[in-house]
Coordinates of C-alpha atoms in Angstrom, one line a residue:
X1 CA 1.9 -33.3 -1.9
X2 CA -0.2 -31.1 0.4
X3 CA -2.8 -29.0 -1.4
X4 CA -2.3 -25.3 -0.9
X5 CA -5.1 -23.7 1.0
X6 CA -7.1 -21.2 -0.9
X7 CA -7.7 -17.8 0.8
X8 CA -10.9 -15.9 0.1
X9 CA -12.0 -12.4 1.0
X10 CA -15.6 -11.8 1.9
X11 CA -17.5 -8.6 2.6
X12 CA -19.0 -8.3 6.1
X13 CA -22.8 -7.9 5.8
X14 CA -23.3 -6.6 9.4
X15 CA -22.2 -3.6 11.4
X16 CA -19.2 -4.1 13.7
X17 CA -21.4 -3.4 16.6
X18 CA -23.8 -6.3 15.7
X19 CA -22.7 -9.0 18.1
X20 CA -25.4 -11.5 17.0
X21 CA -25.1 -10.8 13.3
X22 CA -21.3 -11.2 13.2
X23 CA -21.3 -14.4 15.3
X24 CA -24.1 -15.9 13.1
X25 CA -22.3 -14.9 9.9
X26 CA -19.0 -16.6 11.1
X27 CA -20.8 -19.8 11.9
X28 CA -22.5 -19.7 8.5
X29 CA -19.1 -19.5 6.8
X30 CA -17.8 -22.3 8.9
X31 CA -20.7 -24.6 7.9
X32 CA -19.9 -23.7 4.2
X33 CA -16.3 -24.9 4.8
X34 CA -14.6 -21.6 5.3
X35 CA -12.4 -21.0 8.4
X36 CA -11.6 -17.5 9.6
X37 CA -8.0 -16.7 8.7
X38 CA -7.7 -13.1 9.8
X39 CA -9.9 -10.2 10.7
X40 CA -7.9 -7.1 9.5
X41 CA -7.2 -4.4 11.9
X42 CA -6.3 -0.8 10.9
X43 CA -6.5 -1.6 7.2
X44 CA -10.0 -3.1 7.5
X45 CA -12.0 -2.2 4.3
X46 CA -15.1 -4.3 5.0
X47 CA -13.4 -7.5 3.9
X48 CA -12.5 -10.5 6.1
X49 CA -10.0 -13.2 5.1
X50 CA -11.1 -16.9 5.1
X51 CA -9.5 -20.1 4.0
X52 CA -11.0 -23.2 2.6
X53 CA -11.0 -25.8 5.4
X54 CA -13.2 -28.9 5.3
X55 CA -12.8 -29.3 9.1
X56 CA -14.5 -26.0 9.6
X57 CA -17.9 -27.5 9.1
X58 CA -17.7 -28.9 12.6
X59 CA -16.4 -25.7 14.1
X60 CA -18.3 -23.1 16.2
X61 CA -17.3 -19.4 16.6
X62 CA -18.2 -17.3 19.5
X63 CA -17.6 -13.6 20.2
X64 CA -16.6 -12.4 23.6
X65 CA -17.1 -8.6 24.4
X66 CA -13.8 -6.9 25.1
X67 CA -13.9 -5.1 28.4
X68 CA -11.1 -2.6 27.9
X69 CA -9.8 -0.7 24.9
X70 CA -6.2 -1.6 25.6
X71 CA -6.6 -4.6 27.8
X72 CA -4.1 -7.0 26.1
X73 CA -3.0 -8.6 29.3
X74 CA -6.6 -9.2 30.3
X75 CA -7.3 -10.6 26.8
X76 CA -4.4 -13.0 27.1
X77 CA -5.5 -14.2 30.5
X78 CA -9.1 -14.7 29.3
X79 CA -7.9 -16.6 26.2
X80 CA -5.9 -19.0 28.5
X81 CA -9.0 -19.8 30.6
X82 CA -11.2 -20.4 27.5
X83 CA -8.5 -22.7 26.0
X84 CA -9.1 -25.0 28.9
X85 CA -12.7 -25.2 27.9
X86 CA -11.9 -26.0 24.3
X87 CA -12.1 -22.5 22.8
X88 CA -9.1 -21.2 21.0
X89 CA -8.4 -17.5 20.4
X90 CA -8.5 -16.6 16.7
X91 CA -8.3 -12.8 16.7
X92 CA -10.4 -9.7 17.5
X93 CA -12.8 -7.4 15.8
X94 CA -11.1 -4.1 16.5
X95 CA -11.7 -3.3 20.2
X96 CA -15.2 -4.7 20.1
X97 CA -15.0 -8.4 20.4
X98 CA -12.5 -11.3 20.8
X99 CA -13.1 -14.2 18.4
X100 CA -12.9 -17.8 19.6
X101 CA -13.2 -21.1 17.7
X102 CA -14.1 -24.5 19.1
X103 CA -13.8 -27.8 17.2
X104 CA -15.2 -30.0 20.0
X105 CA -18.9 -30.5 19.7
X106 CA -19.1 -31.5 23.4
X107 CA -17.5 -28.3 24.7
X108 CA -20.0 -25.9 26.4
X109 CA -20.8 -22.5 25.0
X110 CA -18.9 -19.6 26.4
X111 CA -22.2 -18.0 27.5
X112 CA -24.9 -20.4 28.5
X113 CA -27.5 -17.8 29.6
X114 CA -28.4 -14.3 28.5
X115 CA -27.8 -12.7 31.9
X116 CA -24.0 -13.6 31.9
X117 CA -23.6 -12.1 28.4
X118 CA -25.6 -9.1 29.4
X119 CA -23.2 -8.6 32.3
X120 CA -20.2 -9.0 29.9
X121 CA -21.7 -6.3 27.6
X122 CA -22.2 -3.8 30.4
X123 CA -18.8 -2.2 29.8
X124 CA -19.4 -2.4 26.1
X125 CA -22.2 0.1 26.6
X126 CA -19.9 2.4 28.5
X127 CA -17.2 2.1 25.9
X128 CA -19.7 2.8 23.1
X129 CA -20.8 5.9 25.0
X130 CA -17.2 7.1 25.2
X131 CA -16.3 6.5 21.5
X132 CA -18.3 9.5 20.1
X133 CA -16.7 11.7 22.8
X134 CA -13.3 10.4 21.9
X135 CA -13.8 11.1 18.2
X136 CA -15.1 14.6 19.0
X137 CA -12.0 15.3 21.1
X138 CA -9.8 14.0 18.3
X139 CA -11.5 16.1 15.7
X140 CA -11.1 19.3 17.8
X141 CA -7.4 18.7 18.5
X142 CA -6.7 17.7 14.9
X143 CA -8.5 20.7 13.6
X144 CA -6.8 23.1 16.0
X145 CA -3.3 21.8 15.9
X146 CA -2.8 20.0 12.6
X147 CA -5.2 21.8 10.3
X148 CA -4.5 25.3 11.5
X149 CA -8.1 25.6 12.8
X150 CA -6.9 28.0 15.5
X151 CA -6.4 30.5 12.7
X152 CA -10.2 30.2 11.9
X153 CA -11.0 31.0 15.5
X154 CA -8.4 33.7 16.3
X155 CA -6.9 34.8 13.0
X156 CA -9.8 34.7 10.6
X157 CA -8.1 37.0 8.0
X158 CA -5.1 34.7 7.8
X159 CA -7.2 31.6 7.6
X160 CA -9.2 33.0 4.6
X161 CA -6.0 34.1 2.9
X162 CA -4.5 30.6 3.3
X163 CA -7.6 29.0 1.8
X164 CA -7.5 31.3 -1.2
X165 CA -3.8 30.7 -1.8
X166 CA -4.1 26.9 -1.3
X167 CA -7.8 26.3 -2.2
X168 CA -7.3 23.1 -4.3
X169 CA -5.5 21.4 -1.4
X170 CA -7.2 22.8 1.7
X171 CA -10.8 22.6 0.7
X172 CA -10.7 18.8 -0.2
X173 CA -8.7 18.1 3.0
X174 CA -11.1 20.2 5.2
X175 CA -14.1 18.5 3.5
X176 CA -12.6 15.1 4.0
X177 CA -11.8 15.9 7.7
X178 CA -15.4 17.0 8.3
X179 CA -16.8 13.9 6.5
X180 CA -14.6 11.6 8.5
X181 CA -15.6 13.3 11.7
X182 CA -19.3 12.9 10.8
X183 CA -18.8 9.3 9.8
X184 CA -17.0 8.5 13.1
X185 CA -19.7 10.3 15.1
X186 CA -22.5 8.5 13.3
X187 CA -20.6 5.2 13.7
X188 CA -20.3 5.8 17.4
X189 CA -23.9 6.7 17.8
X190 CA -25.0 3.6 15.8
X191 CA -22.7 1.4 17.8
X192 CA -24.1 2.8 21.1
X193 CA -27.7 2.3 20.0
X194 CA -27.0 -1.2 18.7
X195 CA -25.1 -2.4 21.7
X196 CA -27.8 -1.0 24.1
X197 CA -30.5 -2.8 22.0
X198 CA -28.7 -6.1 22.2
X199 CA -28.0 -5.8 25.9
X200 CA -31.6 -4.8 26.5
X201 CA -32.8 -8.1 24.8
X202 CA -30.3 -10.1 26.9
X203 CA -31.5 -8.5 30.1
X204 CA -35.0 -9.5 29.3
X205 CA -33.7 -13.1 29.0
X206 CA -33.9 -13.2 25.2
X207 CA -31.2 -14.1 22.8
X208 CA -31.2 -11.4 20.1
X209 CA -31.8 -12.6 16.6
X210 CA -29.5 -11.8 13.7
X211 CA -30.8 -9.0 11.6
X212 CA -31.3 -9.6 7.9
X213 CA -28.4 -8.8 5.5
X214 CA -28.4 -5.3 4.2
X215 CA -26.1 -3.8 1.6
X216 CA -26.2 -0.5 3.5
X217 CA -23.9 -2.0 6.2
X218 CA -21.3 -2.9 3.6
X219 CA -21.4 0.6 2.1
X220 CA -21.1 2.1 5.6
X221 CA -17.9 0.0 6.3
X222 CA -16.4 0.9 2.9
X223 CA -17.1 4.7 3.2
X224 CA -13.7 5.7 4.7
X225 CA -11.8 4.1 1.9
X226 CA -14.2 5.4 -0.7
X227 CA -13.6 8.9 0.7
X228 CA -9.8 8.3 0.6
X229 CA -10.0 7.2 -3.0
X230 CA -12.0 10.3 -4.0
X231 CA -9.5 12.5 -2.1
X232 CA -6.6 11.0 -3.9
X233 CA -8.4 11.4 -7.3
X234 CA -8.7 15.1 -6.5
X235 CA -5.2 15.7 -5.1
X236 CA -3.0 13.6 -7.3
X237 CA -3.9 15.2 -10.6
X238 CA -3.8 18.6 -8.9
X239 CA -0.1 18.0 -8.1
X240 CA 0.9 16.0 -11.2
X241 CA -0.6 18.3 -13.8
X242 CA 0.6 21.6 -12.4
X243 CA -2.3 23.2 -10.7
X244 CA -0.2 23.5 -7.6
X245 CA 3.5 23.1 -6.8
X246 CA 5.9 26.0 -6.7
X247 CA 8.1 26.7 -9.7
X248 CA 11.7 27.8 -9.0
X249 CA 13.1 30.7 -10.9
X250 CA 16.7 31.7 -11.4
X251 CA 16.4 35.5 -10.9
X252 CA 14.8 38.8 -11.9
X253 CA 14.9 37.9 -15.6
X254 CA 12.0 35.5 -14.8
X255 CA 10.0 37.9 -12.7
X256 CA 6.9 38.3 -14.9
X257 CA 5.0 40.6 -12.7
X258 CA 5.2 44.4 -11.8
X259 CA 8.3 44.7 -9.6
X260 CA 11.3 46.7 -8.8
X261 CA 15.0 45.6 -8.6
X262 CA 17.4 46.4 -5.9
X263 CA 19.8 48.2 -8.3
X264 CA 17.0 50.7 -9.3
X265 CA 16.4 51.9 -5.8
X266 CA 19.8 52.3 -4.2
X267 CA 21.3 55.7 -3.5
X268 CA 23.3 57.3 -6.4
X269 CA 26.9 56.3 -6.4
X270 CA 26.4 53.3 -4.1
X271 CA 28.7 50.3 -4.5
X272 CA 26.7 47.1 -4.5
X273 CA 27.9 43.5 -4.2
X274 CA 24.9 41.1 -4.7
X275 CA 24.4 38.0 -2.7
X276 CA 23.8 34.7 -4.5
X277 CA 20.8 32.6 -3.6
X278 CA 22.7 30.5 -1.1
X279 CA 23.7 33.6 0.8
X280 CA 20.1 34.9 0.7
X281 CA 18.8 31.5 2.0
X282 CA 15.9 32.2 -0.3
X283 CA 14.9 30.9 -3.7
X284 CA 12.6 32.8 -6.0
X285 CA 9.3 30.8 -6.5
X286 CA 6.1 31.1 -8.5
X287 CA 3.1 29.3 -7.0
X288 CA -0.5 29.1 -8.0
X289 CA -4.0 28.1 -7.0
X290 CA -7.4 28.1 -8.6
X291 CA -8.4 31.4 -6.9
X292 CA -4.9 33.0 -7.0
X293 CA -3.2 31.8 -10.2
X294 CA -0.1 34.0 -9.8
X295 CA 1.9 34.0 -6.5
X296 CA 5.4 35.3 -6.7
X297 CA 7.8 35.2 -3.7
X298 CA 11.2 36.7 -4.6
X299 CA 14.3 38.3 -3.0
X300 CA 17.4 40.2 -3.7
X301 CA 20.2 41.2 -1.3
X302 CA 23.8 42.2 -1.0
X303 CA 26.2 44.6 0.7
X304 CA 25.9 48.3 -0.1
X305 CA 28.5 51.0 0.6
X306 CA 27.5 54.7 0.1
X307 CA 30.2 57.4 -0.2
X308 CA 32.9 55.4 1.4
X309 CA 30.9 54.7 4.5
X310 CA 30.4 51.3 6.2
X311 CA 29.0 48.4 4.3
X312 CA 25.3 47.7 5.0
X313 CA 23.5 44.4 4.7
X314 CA 20.7 45.4 2.3
X315 CA 17.8 43.2 1.3
X316 CA 14.6 43.5 -0.8
X317 CA 11.9 40.9 -0.5
X318 CA 8.8 41.1 -2.8
X319 CA 5.6 39.2 -3.0
X320 CA 3.0 39.6 -5.7
X321 CA -0.3 37.8 -5.7
X322 CA -2.9 38.1 -8.5
X323 CA -6.3 36.7 -7.7
X324 CA -9.4 36.1 -9.8
X325 CA -11.3 39.1 -8.5
X326 CA -10.8 42.3 -6.4
X327 CA -12.8 40.9 -3.5
X328 CA -10.4 37.9 -3.3
X329 CA -7.5 40.3 -3.4
X330 CA -9.0 42.3 -0.6
X331 CA -9.2 39.2 1.5
X332 CA -5.6 38.3 0.8
X333 CA -4.5 41.9 1.6
X334 CA -6.2 41.8 5.0
X335 CA -4.8 38.4 5.7
X336 CA -1.3 39.5 4.8
X337 CA -1.5 42.6 7.0
X338 CA -2.8 40.4 9.9
X339 CA 0.0 37.9 9.3
X340 CA 2.7 40.6 9.3
X341 CA 1.3 42.2 12.5
X342 CA 1.2 38.8 14.2
X343 CA 4.7 37.9 13.2
X344 CA 6.2 41.1 14.5
X345 CA 4.1 40.9 17.7
X346 CA 5.2 37.3 18.4
X347 CA 8.8 38.1 17.8
X348 CA 8.6 41.0 20.2
X349 CA 6.9 38.9 22.9
X350 CA 9.4 36.1 22.5
X351 CA 12.3 38.5 22.7
X352 CA 11.1 40.2 25.8
X353 CA 10.5 36.8 27.5
X354 CA 13.9 35.4 26.7
X355 CA 15.8 38.6 27.2
X356 CA 14.3 39.2 30.6
X357 CA 15.7 35.9 31.9
X358 CA 18.8 35.3 29.8
X359 CA 20.0 38.8 28.8
X360 CA 18.3 41.4 31.1
X361 CA 20.9 44.0 30.0
X362 CA 19.9 43.9 26.3
X363 CA 17.6 46.5 24.9
X364 CA 14.2 45.7 23.5
X365 CA 13.8 43.7 20.3
X366 CA 12.5 46.8 18.4
X367 CA 13.5 50.4 18.9
X368 CA 10.3 51.2 17.1
X369 CA 7.3 49.2 15.9
X370 CA 4.6 51.0 14.0
X371 CA 1.6 49.9 11.8
X372 CA 0.0 52.6 9.7
X373 CA -2.9 52.5 7.2
X374 CA -2.0 54.9 4.4
X375 CA -3.9 56.5 1.5
X376 CA -2.0 56.3 -1.8
X377 CA -3.1 57.2 -5.3
X378 CA -3.9 54.2 -7.6
X379 CA -4.1 51.8 -4.6
X380 CA -7.2 50.4 -3.0
X381 CA -5.3 49.8 0.3
X382 CA -1.9 50.3 1.7
X383 CA -0.4 49.5 5.1
X384 CA 3.2 50.4 6.3
X385 CA 5.0 48.5 9.0
X386 CA 8.1 50.2 10.5
X387 CA 10.4 48.4 12.9
X388 CA 14.1 48.3 13.8
X389 CA 16.1 45.6 15.5
X390 CA 18.4 46.7 18.3
X391 CA 21.5 45.7 16.4
X392 CA 20.5 47.6 13.2
X393 CA 21.2 51.2 12.3
X394 CA 18.3 51.7 9.8
X395 CA 14.7 50.7 10.2
X396 CA 13.0 48.0 8.2
X397 CA 10.0 49.1 6.1
X398 CA 7.3 46.7 4.9
X399 CA 4.6 48.0 2.5
X400 CA 1.6 45.8 1.9
X401 CA -0.6 47.1 -0.8
X402 CA -3.7 46.2 -2.8
X403 CA -4.7 47.4 -6.3
X404 CA -7.7 45.8 -8.1
X405 CA -7.0 42.1 -8.2
X406 CA -3.3 42.2 -7.1
X407 CA -1.7 42.3 -3.7
X408 CA 2.0 43.2 -3.2
X409 CA 4.5 43.1 -0.3
X410 CA 7.6 45.3 -0.5
X411 CA 10.0 44.5 2.4
X412 CA 13.0 46.9 2.4
X413 CA 16.0 46.9 4.7
X414 CA 19.5 48.5 4.8
X415 CA 20.3 51.1 2.2
X416 CA 17.0 50.7 0.2
X417 CA 15.1 53.9 -0.5
X418 CA 11.7 52.5 0.5
X419 CA 9.7 55.5 -0.7
X420 CA 11.3 55.4 -4.1
X421 CA 10.7 51.7 -4.3
X422 CA 7.0 52.1 -3.5
X423 CA 6.5 55.0 -6.0
X424 CA 8.2 53.0 -8.8
X425 CA 6.2 49.9 -8.1
X426 CA 2.9 51.7 -8.0
X427 CA 3.7 53.3 -11.4
X428 CA 4.4 49.8 -12.9
X429 CA 1.2 48.4 -11.3
X430 CA -0.8 51.2 -13.0
X431 CA 0.9 50.4 -16.4
X432 CA 0.3 46.7 -16.1

């Protein structure tokens, strides 16, 4: 019965740029009876997989610099040529080096003189120079398009507001992104300096000696996974134990914040048929963060008929955010005003762009669009937005207010008496 080969994982004691150190280490493992099984790719965590193989004591390993990042065809052609010389392709160390093994003690080395290896590493230097630039471009694109970094550059108020409302998620993620960028940049610079140093030795006609083992290299290779572990330790308890994650509510009976209801602010004698949540396409939610522990987003709507007139689609959206301090509330207030302005402006621009080509006979998106900063008793800040879509008979009114450590949004449309709604809400804020 054939004995099952035992697989062993070993930590790499050299940097991935260290041609001489890696090659020497693989040959040391071979003399100890361990054959390379696999060099992990994307999931590399500083460990390489070997298997016990008595025949490995006679084997030699050699690394061949890869000339192109995505040169698989060239790599296959090179492997076929080397196979004729007795060297078999085993794998590759990322896009740095191809690994070859030879079991014939009479077979010549792949590189018999320093000059030929120096020439092979010429493109390695160029690739090493491009890697930091590549990671810098990736960081900029990732930051701008996936992490909403454009908001930091062009919509700072919105960016600050989003951080306050999602601090326990965004701050660790932004910190991890910055740490990974710095790691990739340092790795790129170390690789460039190391490859240039090795090539300089080869050009002088000297075979570079393997550097002594250093635990710092292992720690450097393990850093991305240690960072991922720390990030998960922060984020998983945050979600599992209720620091974040919206709570769904069933209606006004669960609105535990100063608010008004649609029934209170409709004209006298109005007939009201409320929508259910499916018709509203909105579910009442309560969210939270460390800096803003109370974040309500609720809605009511229905059809309203006043004095036998036509039915009106009437809606009331409310947001209420309570922060840990008035300065945080002020930042949220500014961000919410900026977000409302940007939303209306983008809608107007998109409407004008599409209408001019598809429907040139249609009127503008808004019959009126106004933003006014108002002064109101008991409020530290108040902004009113007024706009009206072309197919509507009444304007939409949005009040965004700030009082002490609370920010509110009151979005009224249809038959809602917006002034009465604001007055009633401010009274309840003062009583809270």
